[in-house]
mmCIF file of N, CA and C in Angstrom:
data_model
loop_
_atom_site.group_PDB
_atom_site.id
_atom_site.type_symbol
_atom_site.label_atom_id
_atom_site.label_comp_id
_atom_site.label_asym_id
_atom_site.label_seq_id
_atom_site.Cartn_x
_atom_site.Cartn_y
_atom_site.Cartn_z
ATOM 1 N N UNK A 277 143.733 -153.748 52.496
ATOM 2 C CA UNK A 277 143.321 -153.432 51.144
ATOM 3 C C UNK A 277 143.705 -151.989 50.827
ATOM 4 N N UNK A 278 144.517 -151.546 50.960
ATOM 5 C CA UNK A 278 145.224 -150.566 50.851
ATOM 6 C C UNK A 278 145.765 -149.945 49.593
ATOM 7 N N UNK A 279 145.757 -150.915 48.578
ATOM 8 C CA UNK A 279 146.321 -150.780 47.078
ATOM 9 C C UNK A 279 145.153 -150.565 45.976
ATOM 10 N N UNK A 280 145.220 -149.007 45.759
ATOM 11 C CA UNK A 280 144.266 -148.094 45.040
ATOM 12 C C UNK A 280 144.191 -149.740 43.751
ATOM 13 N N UNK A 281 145.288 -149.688 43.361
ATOM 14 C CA UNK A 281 144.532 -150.647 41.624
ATOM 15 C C UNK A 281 143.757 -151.911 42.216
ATOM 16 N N UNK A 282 144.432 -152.484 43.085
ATOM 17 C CA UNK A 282 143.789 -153.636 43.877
ATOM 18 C C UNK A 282 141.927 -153.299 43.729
ATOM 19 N N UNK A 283 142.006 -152.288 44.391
ATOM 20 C CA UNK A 283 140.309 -151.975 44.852
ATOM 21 C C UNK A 283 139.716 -151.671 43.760
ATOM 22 N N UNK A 284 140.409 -150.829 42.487
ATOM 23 C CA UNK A 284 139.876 -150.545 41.309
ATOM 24 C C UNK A 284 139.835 -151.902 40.760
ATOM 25 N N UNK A 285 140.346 -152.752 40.564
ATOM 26 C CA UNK A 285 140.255 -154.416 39.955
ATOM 27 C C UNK A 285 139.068 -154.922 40.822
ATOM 28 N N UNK A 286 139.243 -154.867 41.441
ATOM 29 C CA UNK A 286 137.677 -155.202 42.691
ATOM 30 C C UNK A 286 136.659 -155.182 41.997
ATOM 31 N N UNK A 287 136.294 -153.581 42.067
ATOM 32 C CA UNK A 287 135.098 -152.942 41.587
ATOM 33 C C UNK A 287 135.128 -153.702 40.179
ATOM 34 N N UNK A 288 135.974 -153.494 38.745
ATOM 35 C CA UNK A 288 135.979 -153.927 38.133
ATOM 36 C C UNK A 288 134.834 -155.398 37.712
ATOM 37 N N UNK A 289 135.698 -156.178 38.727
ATOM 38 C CA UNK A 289 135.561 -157.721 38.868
ATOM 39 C C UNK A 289 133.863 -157.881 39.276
ATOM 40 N N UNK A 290 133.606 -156.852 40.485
ATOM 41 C CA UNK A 290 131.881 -157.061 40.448
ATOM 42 C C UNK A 290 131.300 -155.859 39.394
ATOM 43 N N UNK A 291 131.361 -155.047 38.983
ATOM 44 C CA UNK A 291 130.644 -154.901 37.612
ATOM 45 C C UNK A 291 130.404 -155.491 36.433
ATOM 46 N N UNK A 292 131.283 -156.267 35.879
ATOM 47 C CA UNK A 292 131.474 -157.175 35.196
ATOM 48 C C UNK A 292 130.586 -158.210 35.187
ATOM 49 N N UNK A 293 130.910 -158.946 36.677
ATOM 50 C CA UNK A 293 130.395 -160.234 37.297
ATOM 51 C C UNK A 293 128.688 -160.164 37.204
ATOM 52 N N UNK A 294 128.370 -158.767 38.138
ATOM 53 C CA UNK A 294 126.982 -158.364 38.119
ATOM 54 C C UNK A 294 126.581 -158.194 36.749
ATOM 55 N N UNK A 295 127.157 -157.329 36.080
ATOM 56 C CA UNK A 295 126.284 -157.034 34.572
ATOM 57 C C UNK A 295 126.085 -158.742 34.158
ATOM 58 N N UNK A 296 127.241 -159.876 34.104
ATOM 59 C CA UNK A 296 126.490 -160.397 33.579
ATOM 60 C C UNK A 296 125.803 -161.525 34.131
ATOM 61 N N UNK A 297 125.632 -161.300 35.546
ATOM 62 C CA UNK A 297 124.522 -162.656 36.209
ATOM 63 C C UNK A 297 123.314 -161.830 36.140
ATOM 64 N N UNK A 298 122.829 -160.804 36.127
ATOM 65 C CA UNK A 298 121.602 -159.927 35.950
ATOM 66 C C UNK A 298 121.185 -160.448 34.556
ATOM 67 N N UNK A 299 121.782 -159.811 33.694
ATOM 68 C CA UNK A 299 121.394 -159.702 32.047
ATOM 69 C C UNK A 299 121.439 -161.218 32.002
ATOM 70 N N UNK A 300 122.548 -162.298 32.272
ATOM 71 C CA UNK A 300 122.241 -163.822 31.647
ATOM 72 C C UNK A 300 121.197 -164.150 32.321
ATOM 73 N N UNK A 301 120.825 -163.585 33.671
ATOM 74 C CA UNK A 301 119.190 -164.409 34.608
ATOM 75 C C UNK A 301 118.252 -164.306 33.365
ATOM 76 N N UNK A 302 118.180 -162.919 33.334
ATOM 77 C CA UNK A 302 116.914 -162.565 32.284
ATOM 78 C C UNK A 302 116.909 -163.340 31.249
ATOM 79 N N UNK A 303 117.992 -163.464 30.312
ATOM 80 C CA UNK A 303 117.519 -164.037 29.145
ATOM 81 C C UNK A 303 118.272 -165.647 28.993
ATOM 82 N N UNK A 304 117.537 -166.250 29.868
ATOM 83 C CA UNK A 304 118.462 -167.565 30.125
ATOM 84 C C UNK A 304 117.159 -168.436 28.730
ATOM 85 N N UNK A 305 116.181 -167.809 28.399
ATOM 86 C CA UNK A 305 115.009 -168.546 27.758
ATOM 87 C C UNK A 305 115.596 -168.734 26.318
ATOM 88 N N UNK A 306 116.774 -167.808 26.262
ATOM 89 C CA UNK A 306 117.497 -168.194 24.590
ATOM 90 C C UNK A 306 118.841 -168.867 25.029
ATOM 91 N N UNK A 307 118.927 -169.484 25.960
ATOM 92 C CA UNK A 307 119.863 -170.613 25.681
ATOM 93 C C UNK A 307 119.697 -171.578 24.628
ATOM 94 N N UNK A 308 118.907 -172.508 24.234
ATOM 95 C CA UNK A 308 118.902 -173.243 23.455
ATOM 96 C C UNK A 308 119.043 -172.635 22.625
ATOM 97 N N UNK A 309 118.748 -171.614 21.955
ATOM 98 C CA UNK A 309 119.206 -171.310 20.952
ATOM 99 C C UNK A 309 120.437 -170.782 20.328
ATOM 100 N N UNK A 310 121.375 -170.331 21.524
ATOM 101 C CA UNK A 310 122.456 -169.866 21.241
ATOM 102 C C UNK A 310 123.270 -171.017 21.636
ATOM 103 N N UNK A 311 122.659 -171.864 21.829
ATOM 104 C CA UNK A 311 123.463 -173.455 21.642
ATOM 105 C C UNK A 311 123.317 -174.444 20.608
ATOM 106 N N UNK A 312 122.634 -174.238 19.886
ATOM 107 C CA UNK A 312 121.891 -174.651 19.048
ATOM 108 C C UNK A 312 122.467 -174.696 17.459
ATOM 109 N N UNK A 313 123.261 -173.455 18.075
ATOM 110 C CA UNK A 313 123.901 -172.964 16.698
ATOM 111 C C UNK A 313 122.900 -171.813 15.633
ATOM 112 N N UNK A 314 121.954 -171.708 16.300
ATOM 113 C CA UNK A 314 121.257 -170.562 15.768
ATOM 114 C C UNK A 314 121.414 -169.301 15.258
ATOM 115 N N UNK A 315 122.300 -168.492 16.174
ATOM 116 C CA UNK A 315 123.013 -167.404 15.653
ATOM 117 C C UNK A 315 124.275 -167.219 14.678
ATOM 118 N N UNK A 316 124.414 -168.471 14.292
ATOM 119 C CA UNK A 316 125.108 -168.969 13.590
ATOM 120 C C UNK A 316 124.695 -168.819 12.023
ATOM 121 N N UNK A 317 125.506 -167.747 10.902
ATOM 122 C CA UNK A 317 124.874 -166.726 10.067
ATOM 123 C C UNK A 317 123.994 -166.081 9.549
ATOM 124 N N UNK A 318 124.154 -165.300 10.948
ATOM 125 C CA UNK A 318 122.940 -164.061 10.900
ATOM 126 C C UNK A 318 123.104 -163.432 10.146
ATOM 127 N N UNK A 319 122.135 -162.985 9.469
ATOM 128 C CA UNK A 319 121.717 -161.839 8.403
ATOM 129 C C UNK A 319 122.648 -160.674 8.755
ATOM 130 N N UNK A 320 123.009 -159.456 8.092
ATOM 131 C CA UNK A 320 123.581 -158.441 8.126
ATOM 132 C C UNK A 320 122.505 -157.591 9.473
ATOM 133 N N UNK A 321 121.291 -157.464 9.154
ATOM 134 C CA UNK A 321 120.679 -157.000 9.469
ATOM 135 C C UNK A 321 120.348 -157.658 11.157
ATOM 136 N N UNK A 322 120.752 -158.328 11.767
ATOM 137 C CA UNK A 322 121.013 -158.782 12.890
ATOM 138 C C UNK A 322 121.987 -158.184 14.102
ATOM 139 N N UNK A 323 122.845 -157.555 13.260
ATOM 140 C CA UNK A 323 124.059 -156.881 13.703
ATOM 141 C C UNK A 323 123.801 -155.954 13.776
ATOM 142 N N UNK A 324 122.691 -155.066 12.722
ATOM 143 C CA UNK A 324 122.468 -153.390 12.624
ATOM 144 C C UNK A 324 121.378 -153.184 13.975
ATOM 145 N N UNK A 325 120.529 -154.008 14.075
ATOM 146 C CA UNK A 325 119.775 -154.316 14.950
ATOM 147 C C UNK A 325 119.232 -154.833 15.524
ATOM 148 N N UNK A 326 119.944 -155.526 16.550
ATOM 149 C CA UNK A 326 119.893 -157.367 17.476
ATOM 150 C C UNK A 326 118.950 -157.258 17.693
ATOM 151 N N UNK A 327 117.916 -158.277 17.636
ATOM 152 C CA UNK A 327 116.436 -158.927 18.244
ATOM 153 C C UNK A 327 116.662 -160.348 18.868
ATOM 154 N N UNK A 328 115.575 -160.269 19.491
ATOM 155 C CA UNK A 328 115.591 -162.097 20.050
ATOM 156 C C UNK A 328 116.542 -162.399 20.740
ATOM 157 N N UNK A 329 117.081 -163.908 20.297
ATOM 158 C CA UNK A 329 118.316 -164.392 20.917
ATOM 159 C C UNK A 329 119.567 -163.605 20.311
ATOM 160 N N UNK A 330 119.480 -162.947 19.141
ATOM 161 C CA UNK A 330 120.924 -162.669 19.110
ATOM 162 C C UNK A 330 121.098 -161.400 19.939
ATOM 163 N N UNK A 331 119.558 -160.468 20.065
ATOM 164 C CA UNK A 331 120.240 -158.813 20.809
ATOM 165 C C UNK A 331 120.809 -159.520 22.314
ATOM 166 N N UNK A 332 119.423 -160.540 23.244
ATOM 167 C CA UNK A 332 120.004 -161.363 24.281
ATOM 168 C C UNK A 332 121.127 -161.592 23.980
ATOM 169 N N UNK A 333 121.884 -162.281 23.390
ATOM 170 C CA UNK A 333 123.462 -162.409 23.202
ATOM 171 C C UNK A 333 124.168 -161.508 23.150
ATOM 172 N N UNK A 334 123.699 -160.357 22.931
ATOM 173 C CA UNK A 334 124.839 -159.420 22.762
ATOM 174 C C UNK A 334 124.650 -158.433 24.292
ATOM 175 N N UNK A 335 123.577 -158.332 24.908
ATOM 176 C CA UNK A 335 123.579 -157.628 25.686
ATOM 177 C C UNK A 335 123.978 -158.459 27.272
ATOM 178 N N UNK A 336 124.024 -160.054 27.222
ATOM 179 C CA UNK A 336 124.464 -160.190 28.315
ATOM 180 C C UNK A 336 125.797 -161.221 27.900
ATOM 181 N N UNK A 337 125.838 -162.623 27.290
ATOM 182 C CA UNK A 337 127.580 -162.842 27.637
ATOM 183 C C UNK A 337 128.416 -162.503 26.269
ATOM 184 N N UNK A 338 127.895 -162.011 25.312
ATOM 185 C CA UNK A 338 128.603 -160.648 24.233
ATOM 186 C C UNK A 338 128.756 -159.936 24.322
ATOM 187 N N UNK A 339 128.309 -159.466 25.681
ATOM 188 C CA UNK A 339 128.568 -157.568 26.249
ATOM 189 C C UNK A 339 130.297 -157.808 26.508
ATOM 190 N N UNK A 340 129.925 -156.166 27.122
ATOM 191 C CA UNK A 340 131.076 -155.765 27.793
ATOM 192 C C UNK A 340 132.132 -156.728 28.763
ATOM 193 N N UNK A 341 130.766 -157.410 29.555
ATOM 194 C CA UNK A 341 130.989 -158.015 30.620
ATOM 195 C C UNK A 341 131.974 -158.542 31.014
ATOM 196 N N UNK A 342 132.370 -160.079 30.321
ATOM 197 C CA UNK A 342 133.355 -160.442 30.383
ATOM 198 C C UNK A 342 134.935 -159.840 30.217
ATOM 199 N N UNK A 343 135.256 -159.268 29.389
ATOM 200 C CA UNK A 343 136.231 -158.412 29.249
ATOM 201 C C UNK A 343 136.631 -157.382 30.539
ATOM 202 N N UNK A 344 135.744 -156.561 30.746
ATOM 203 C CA UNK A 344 135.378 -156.086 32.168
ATOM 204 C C UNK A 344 136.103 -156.468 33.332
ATOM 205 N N UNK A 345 135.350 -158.090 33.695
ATOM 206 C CA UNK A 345 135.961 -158.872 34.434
ATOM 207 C C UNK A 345 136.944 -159.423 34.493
ATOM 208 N N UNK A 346 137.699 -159.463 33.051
ATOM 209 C CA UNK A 346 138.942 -160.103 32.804
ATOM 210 C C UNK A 346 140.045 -158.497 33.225
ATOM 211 N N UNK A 347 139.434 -157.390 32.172
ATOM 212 C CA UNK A 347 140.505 -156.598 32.785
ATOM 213 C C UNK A 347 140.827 -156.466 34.619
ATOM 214 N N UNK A 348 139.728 -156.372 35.043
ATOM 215 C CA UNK A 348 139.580 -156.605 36.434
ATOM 216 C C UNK A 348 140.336 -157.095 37.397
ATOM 217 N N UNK A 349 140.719 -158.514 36.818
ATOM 218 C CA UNK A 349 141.069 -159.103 37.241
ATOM 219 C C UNK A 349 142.916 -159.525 37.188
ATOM 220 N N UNK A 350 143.122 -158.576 36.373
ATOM 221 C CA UNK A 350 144.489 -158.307 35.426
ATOM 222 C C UNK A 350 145.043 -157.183 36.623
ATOM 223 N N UNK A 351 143.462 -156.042 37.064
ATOM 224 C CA UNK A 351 144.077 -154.797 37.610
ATOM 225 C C UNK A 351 144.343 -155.268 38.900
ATOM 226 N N UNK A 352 143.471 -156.387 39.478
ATOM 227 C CA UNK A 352 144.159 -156.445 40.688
ATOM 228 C C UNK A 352 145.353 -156.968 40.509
ATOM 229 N N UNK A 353 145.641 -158.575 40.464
ATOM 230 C CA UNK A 353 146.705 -159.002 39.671
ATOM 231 C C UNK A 353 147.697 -157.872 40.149
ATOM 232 N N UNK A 354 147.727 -157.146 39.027
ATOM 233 C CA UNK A 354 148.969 -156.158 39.248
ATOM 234 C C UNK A 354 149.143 -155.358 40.027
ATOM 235 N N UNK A 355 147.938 -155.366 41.276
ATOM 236 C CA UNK A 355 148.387 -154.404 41.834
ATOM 237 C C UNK A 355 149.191 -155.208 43.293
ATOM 238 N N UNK A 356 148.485 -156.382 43.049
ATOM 239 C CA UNK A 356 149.065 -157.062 44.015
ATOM 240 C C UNK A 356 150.636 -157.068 44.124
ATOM 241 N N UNK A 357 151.090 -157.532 42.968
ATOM 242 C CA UNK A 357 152.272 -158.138 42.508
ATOM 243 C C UNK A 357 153.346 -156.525 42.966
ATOM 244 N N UNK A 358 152.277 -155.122 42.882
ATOM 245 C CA UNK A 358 153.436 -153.797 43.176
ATOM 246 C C UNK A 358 153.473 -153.149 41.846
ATOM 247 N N UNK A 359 152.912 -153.520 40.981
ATOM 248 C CA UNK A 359 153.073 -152.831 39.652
ATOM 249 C C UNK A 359 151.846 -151.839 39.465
ATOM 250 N N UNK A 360 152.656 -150.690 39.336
ATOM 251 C CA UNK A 360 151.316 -149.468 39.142
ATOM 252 C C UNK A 360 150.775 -149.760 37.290
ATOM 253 N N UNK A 361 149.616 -149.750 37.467
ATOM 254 C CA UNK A 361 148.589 -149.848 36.500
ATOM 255 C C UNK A 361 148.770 -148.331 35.579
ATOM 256 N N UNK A 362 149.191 -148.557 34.538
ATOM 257 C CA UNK A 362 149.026 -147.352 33.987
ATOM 258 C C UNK A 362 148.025 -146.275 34.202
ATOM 259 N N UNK A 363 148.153 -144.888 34.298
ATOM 260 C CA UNK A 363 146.762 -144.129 34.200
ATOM 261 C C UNK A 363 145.719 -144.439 32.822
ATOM 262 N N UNK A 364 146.573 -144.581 31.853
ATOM 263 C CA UNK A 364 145.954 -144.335 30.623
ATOM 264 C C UNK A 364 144.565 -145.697 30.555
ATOM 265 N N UNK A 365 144.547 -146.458 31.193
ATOM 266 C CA UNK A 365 143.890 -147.296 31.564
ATOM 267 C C UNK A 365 142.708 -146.896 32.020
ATOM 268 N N UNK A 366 143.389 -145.978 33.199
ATOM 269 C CA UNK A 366 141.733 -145.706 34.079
ATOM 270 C C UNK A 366 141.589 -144.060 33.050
ATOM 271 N N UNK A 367 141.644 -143.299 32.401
ATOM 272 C CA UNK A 367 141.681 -142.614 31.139
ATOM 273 C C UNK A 367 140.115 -143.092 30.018
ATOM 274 N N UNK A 368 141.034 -144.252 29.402
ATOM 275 C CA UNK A 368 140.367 -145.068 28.860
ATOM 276 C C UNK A 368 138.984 -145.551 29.563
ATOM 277 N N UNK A 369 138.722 -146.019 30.596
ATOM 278 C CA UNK A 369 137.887 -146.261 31.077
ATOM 279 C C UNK A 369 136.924 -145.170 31.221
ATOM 280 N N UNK A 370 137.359 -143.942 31.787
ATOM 281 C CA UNK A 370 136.957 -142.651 32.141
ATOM 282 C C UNK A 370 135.745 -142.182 30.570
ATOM 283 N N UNK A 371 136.396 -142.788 29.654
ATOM 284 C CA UNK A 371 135.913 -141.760 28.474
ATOM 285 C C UNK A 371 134.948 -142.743 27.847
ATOM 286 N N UNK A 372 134.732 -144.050 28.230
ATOM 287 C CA UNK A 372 134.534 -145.195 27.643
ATOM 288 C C UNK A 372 132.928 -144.798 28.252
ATOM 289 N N UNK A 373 132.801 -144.804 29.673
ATOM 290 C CA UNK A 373 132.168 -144.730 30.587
ATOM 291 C C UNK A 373 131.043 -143.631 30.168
ATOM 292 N N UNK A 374 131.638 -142.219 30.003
ATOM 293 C CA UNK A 374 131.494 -140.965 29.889
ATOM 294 C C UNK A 374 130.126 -141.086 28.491
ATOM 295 N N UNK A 375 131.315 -142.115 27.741
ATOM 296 C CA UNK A 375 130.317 -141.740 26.388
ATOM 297 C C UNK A 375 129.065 -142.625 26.090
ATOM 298 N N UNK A 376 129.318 -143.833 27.540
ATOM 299 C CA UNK A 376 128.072 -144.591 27.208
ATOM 300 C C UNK A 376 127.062 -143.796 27.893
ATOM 301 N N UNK A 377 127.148 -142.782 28.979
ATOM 302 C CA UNK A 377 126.286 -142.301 29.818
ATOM 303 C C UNK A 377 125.802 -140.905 28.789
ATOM 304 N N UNK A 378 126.514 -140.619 27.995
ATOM 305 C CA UNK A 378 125.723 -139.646 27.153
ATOM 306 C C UNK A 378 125.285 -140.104 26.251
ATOM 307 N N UNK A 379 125.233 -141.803 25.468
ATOM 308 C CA UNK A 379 124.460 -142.217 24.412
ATOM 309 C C UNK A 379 122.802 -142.839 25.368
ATOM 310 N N UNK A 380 123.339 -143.632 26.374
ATOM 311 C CA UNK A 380 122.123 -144.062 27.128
ATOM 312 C C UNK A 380 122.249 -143.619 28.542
ATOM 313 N N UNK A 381 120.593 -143.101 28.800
ATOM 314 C CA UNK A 381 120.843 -142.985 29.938
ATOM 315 C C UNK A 381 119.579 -143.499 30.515
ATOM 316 N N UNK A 382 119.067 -143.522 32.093
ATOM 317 C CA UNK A 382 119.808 -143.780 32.852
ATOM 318 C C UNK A 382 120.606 -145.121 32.632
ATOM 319 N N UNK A 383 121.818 -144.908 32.564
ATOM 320 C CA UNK A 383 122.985 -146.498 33.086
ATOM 321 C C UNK A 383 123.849 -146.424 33.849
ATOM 322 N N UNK A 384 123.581 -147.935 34.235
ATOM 323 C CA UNK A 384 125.117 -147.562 35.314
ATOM 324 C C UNK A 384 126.436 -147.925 34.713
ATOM 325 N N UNK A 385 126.450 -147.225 33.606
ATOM 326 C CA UNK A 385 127.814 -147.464 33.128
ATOM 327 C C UNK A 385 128.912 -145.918 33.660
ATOM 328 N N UNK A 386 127.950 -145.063 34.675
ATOM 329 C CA UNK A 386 128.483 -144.219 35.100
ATOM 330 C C UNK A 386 129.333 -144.890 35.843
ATOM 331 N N UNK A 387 128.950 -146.080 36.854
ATOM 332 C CA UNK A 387 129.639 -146.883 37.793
ATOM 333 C C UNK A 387 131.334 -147.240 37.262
ATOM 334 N N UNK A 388 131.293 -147.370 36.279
ATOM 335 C CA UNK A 388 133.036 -147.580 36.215
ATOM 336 C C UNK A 388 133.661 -146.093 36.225
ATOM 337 N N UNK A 389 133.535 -145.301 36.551
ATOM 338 C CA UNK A 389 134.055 -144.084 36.389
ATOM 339 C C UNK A 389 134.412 -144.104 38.154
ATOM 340 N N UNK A 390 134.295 -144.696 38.566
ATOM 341 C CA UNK A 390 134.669 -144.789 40.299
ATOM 342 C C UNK A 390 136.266 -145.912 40.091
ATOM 343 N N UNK A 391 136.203 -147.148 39.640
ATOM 344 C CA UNK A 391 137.505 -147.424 39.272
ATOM 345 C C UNK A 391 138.484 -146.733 38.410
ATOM 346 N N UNK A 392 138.083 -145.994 37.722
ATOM 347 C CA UNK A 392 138.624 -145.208 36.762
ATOM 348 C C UNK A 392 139.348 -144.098 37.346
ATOM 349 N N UNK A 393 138.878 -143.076 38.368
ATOM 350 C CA UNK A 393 139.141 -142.466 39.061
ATOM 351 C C UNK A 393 140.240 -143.132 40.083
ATOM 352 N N UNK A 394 140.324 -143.901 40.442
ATOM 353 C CA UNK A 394 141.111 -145.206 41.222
ATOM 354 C C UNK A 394 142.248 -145.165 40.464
ATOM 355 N N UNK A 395 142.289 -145.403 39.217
ATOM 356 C CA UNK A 395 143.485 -146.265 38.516
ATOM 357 C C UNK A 395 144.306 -144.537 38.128
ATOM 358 N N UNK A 396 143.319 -143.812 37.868
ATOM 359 C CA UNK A 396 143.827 -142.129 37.600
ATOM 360 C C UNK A 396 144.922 -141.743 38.649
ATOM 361 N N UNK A 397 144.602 -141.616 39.577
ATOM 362 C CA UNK A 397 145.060 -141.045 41.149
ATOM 363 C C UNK A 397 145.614 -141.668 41.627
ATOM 364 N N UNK A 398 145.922 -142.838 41.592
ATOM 365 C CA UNK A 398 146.648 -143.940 42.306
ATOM 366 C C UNK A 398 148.229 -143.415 42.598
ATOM 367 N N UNK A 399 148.654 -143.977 43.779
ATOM 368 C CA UNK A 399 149.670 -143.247 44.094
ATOM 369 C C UNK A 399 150.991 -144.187 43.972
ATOM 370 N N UNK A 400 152.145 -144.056 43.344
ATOM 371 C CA UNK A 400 153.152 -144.982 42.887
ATOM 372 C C UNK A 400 153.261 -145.934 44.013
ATOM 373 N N UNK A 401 153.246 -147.314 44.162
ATOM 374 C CA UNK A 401 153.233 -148.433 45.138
ATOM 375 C C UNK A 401 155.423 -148.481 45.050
ATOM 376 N N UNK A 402 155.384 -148.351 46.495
ATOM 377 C CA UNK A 402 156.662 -148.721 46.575
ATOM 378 C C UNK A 402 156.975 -150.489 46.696
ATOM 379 N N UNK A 403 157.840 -150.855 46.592
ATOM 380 C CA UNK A 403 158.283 -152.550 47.141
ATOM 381 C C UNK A 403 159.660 -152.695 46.993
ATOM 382 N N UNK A 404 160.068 -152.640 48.548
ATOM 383 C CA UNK A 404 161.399 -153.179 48.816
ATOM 384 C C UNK A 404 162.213 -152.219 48.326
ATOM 385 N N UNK A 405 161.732 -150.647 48.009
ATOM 386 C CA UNK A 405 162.316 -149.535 48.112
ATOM 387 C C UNK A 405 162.392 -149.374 46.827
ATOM 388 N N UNK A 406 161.974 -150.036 45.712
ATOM 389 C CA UNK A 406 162.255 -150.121 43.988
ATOM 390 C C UNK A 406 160.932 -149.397 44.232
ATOM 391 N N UNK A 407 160.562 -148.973 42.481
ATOM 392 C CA UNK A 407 159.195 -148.482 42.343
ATOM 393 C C UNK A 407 159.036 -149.388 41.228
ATOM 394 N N UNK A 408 157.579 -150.124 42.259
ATOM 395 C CA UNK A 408 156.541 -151.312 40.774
ATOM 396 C C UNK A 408 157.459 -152.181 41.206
ATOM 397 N N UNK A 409 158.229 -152.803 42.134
ATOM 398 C CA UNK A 409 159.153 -154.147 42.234
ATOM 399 C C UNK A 409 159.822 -153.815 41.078
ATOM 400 N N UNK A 410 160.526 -153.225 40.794
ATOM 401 C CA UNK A 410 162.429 -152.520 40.050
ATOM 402 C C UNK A 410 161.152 -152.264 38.435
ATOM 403 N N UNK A 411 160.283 -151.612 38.301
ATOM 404 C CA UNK A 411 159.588 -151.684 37.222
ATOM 405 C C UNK A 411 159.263 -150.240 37.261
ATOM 406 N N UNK A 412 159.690 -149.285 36.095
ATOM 407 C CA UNK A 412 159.580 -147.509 36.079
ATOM 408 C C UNK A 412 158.376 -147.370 35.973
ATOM 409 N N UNK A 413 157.327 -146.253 36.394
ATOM 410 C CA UNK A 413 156.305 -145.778 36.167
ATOM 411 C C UNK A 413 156.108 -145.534 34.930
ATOM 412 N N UNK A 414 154.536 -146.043 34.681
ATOM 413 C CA UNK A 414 154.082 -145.543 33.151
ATOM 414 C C UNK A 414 153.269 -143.716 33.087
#
C-alpha cells in the first residue's frame, strides 16, 4: 500500500462510509417517510431550516457522504491505475474541511484534512518509466 492517493481514497472511502452508517443508524425512524414521498414539496422554509425527516435527510444520505465515498473511490481507482491525482483536489478538500471546522465545531470534518494532505504531497507515481502510465502531471 504504498501509493499516497491509494491511501488518501481509503481514508476517503471510510469517512464517507462511516458518516453515513452512524447518521443513517440514528435516524432510520424517518424512513417511511422519506419513502413515502413525504419530502416531496417541501415548503421553502424546509430548506432554510431542515427539521424532522427532511433535516434527517439531509444530514445523513443527503449529506456529504455519499459523494465523499464516491470521490474516494475514484482516488483510489486512480491511484491504482498510476495516475497522480491532481493536488488541486486534495486543495479543495483542504479548504472545504478548514471551513466546516470553523463554522462547526467540535467536527470531525477536521478528519479529511489527513487525505487532503495525502493527495497535496503525493509524490509523482512512476509506471514502466512513463509518468501517470504516459499521462503528464497536473
Amino acid at each position: 500500500m504504498g501509493n499516497t492517493a491509494v491511501r488518501a481514497g481509503r481514508i476517503l472511502v471510510f469517512l464517507g462510509a462511516l458518516h453515513l452508517l452512524v447518521l443513517g443508524a440514528q435516524n432510520t425512524g424517518h424512513l417511511d417517510a422519506w419513502f413515502s414521498g413525504a419530502l416531496w414539496g417541501l415548503p421553502r422554509e424546509e430548506f432554510i431550516e431542515p427539521r424532522g425527516a427532511g433535516g434527517a435527510f439531509w444530514i445523513s444520505i443527503g449529506s456529504f457522504a455519499v459523494p465523499l465515498l464516491l470521490l474516494g473511490l475514484l482516488v483510489s481507482w486512480l491511484g491504482r491505475q498510476g495516475v497522480r491525482v491532481p493536488s488541486s483536489v486534495g486543495w479543495g478538500l483542504a479548504a472545504w474541511s478548514a471551513v466546516g471546522a470553523v463554522v462547526v465545531e467540535p467536527t470531525p470534518m477536521l478528519l479529511v484534512l489527513v487525505p487532503a494532505v495525502l493527495l497535496i504531497r503525493q509524490k509523482e507515481q512512476i509506471t514502466n518509466g512513463r509518468t501517470g502510465a504516459g499521462r503528464t502531471p497536473v
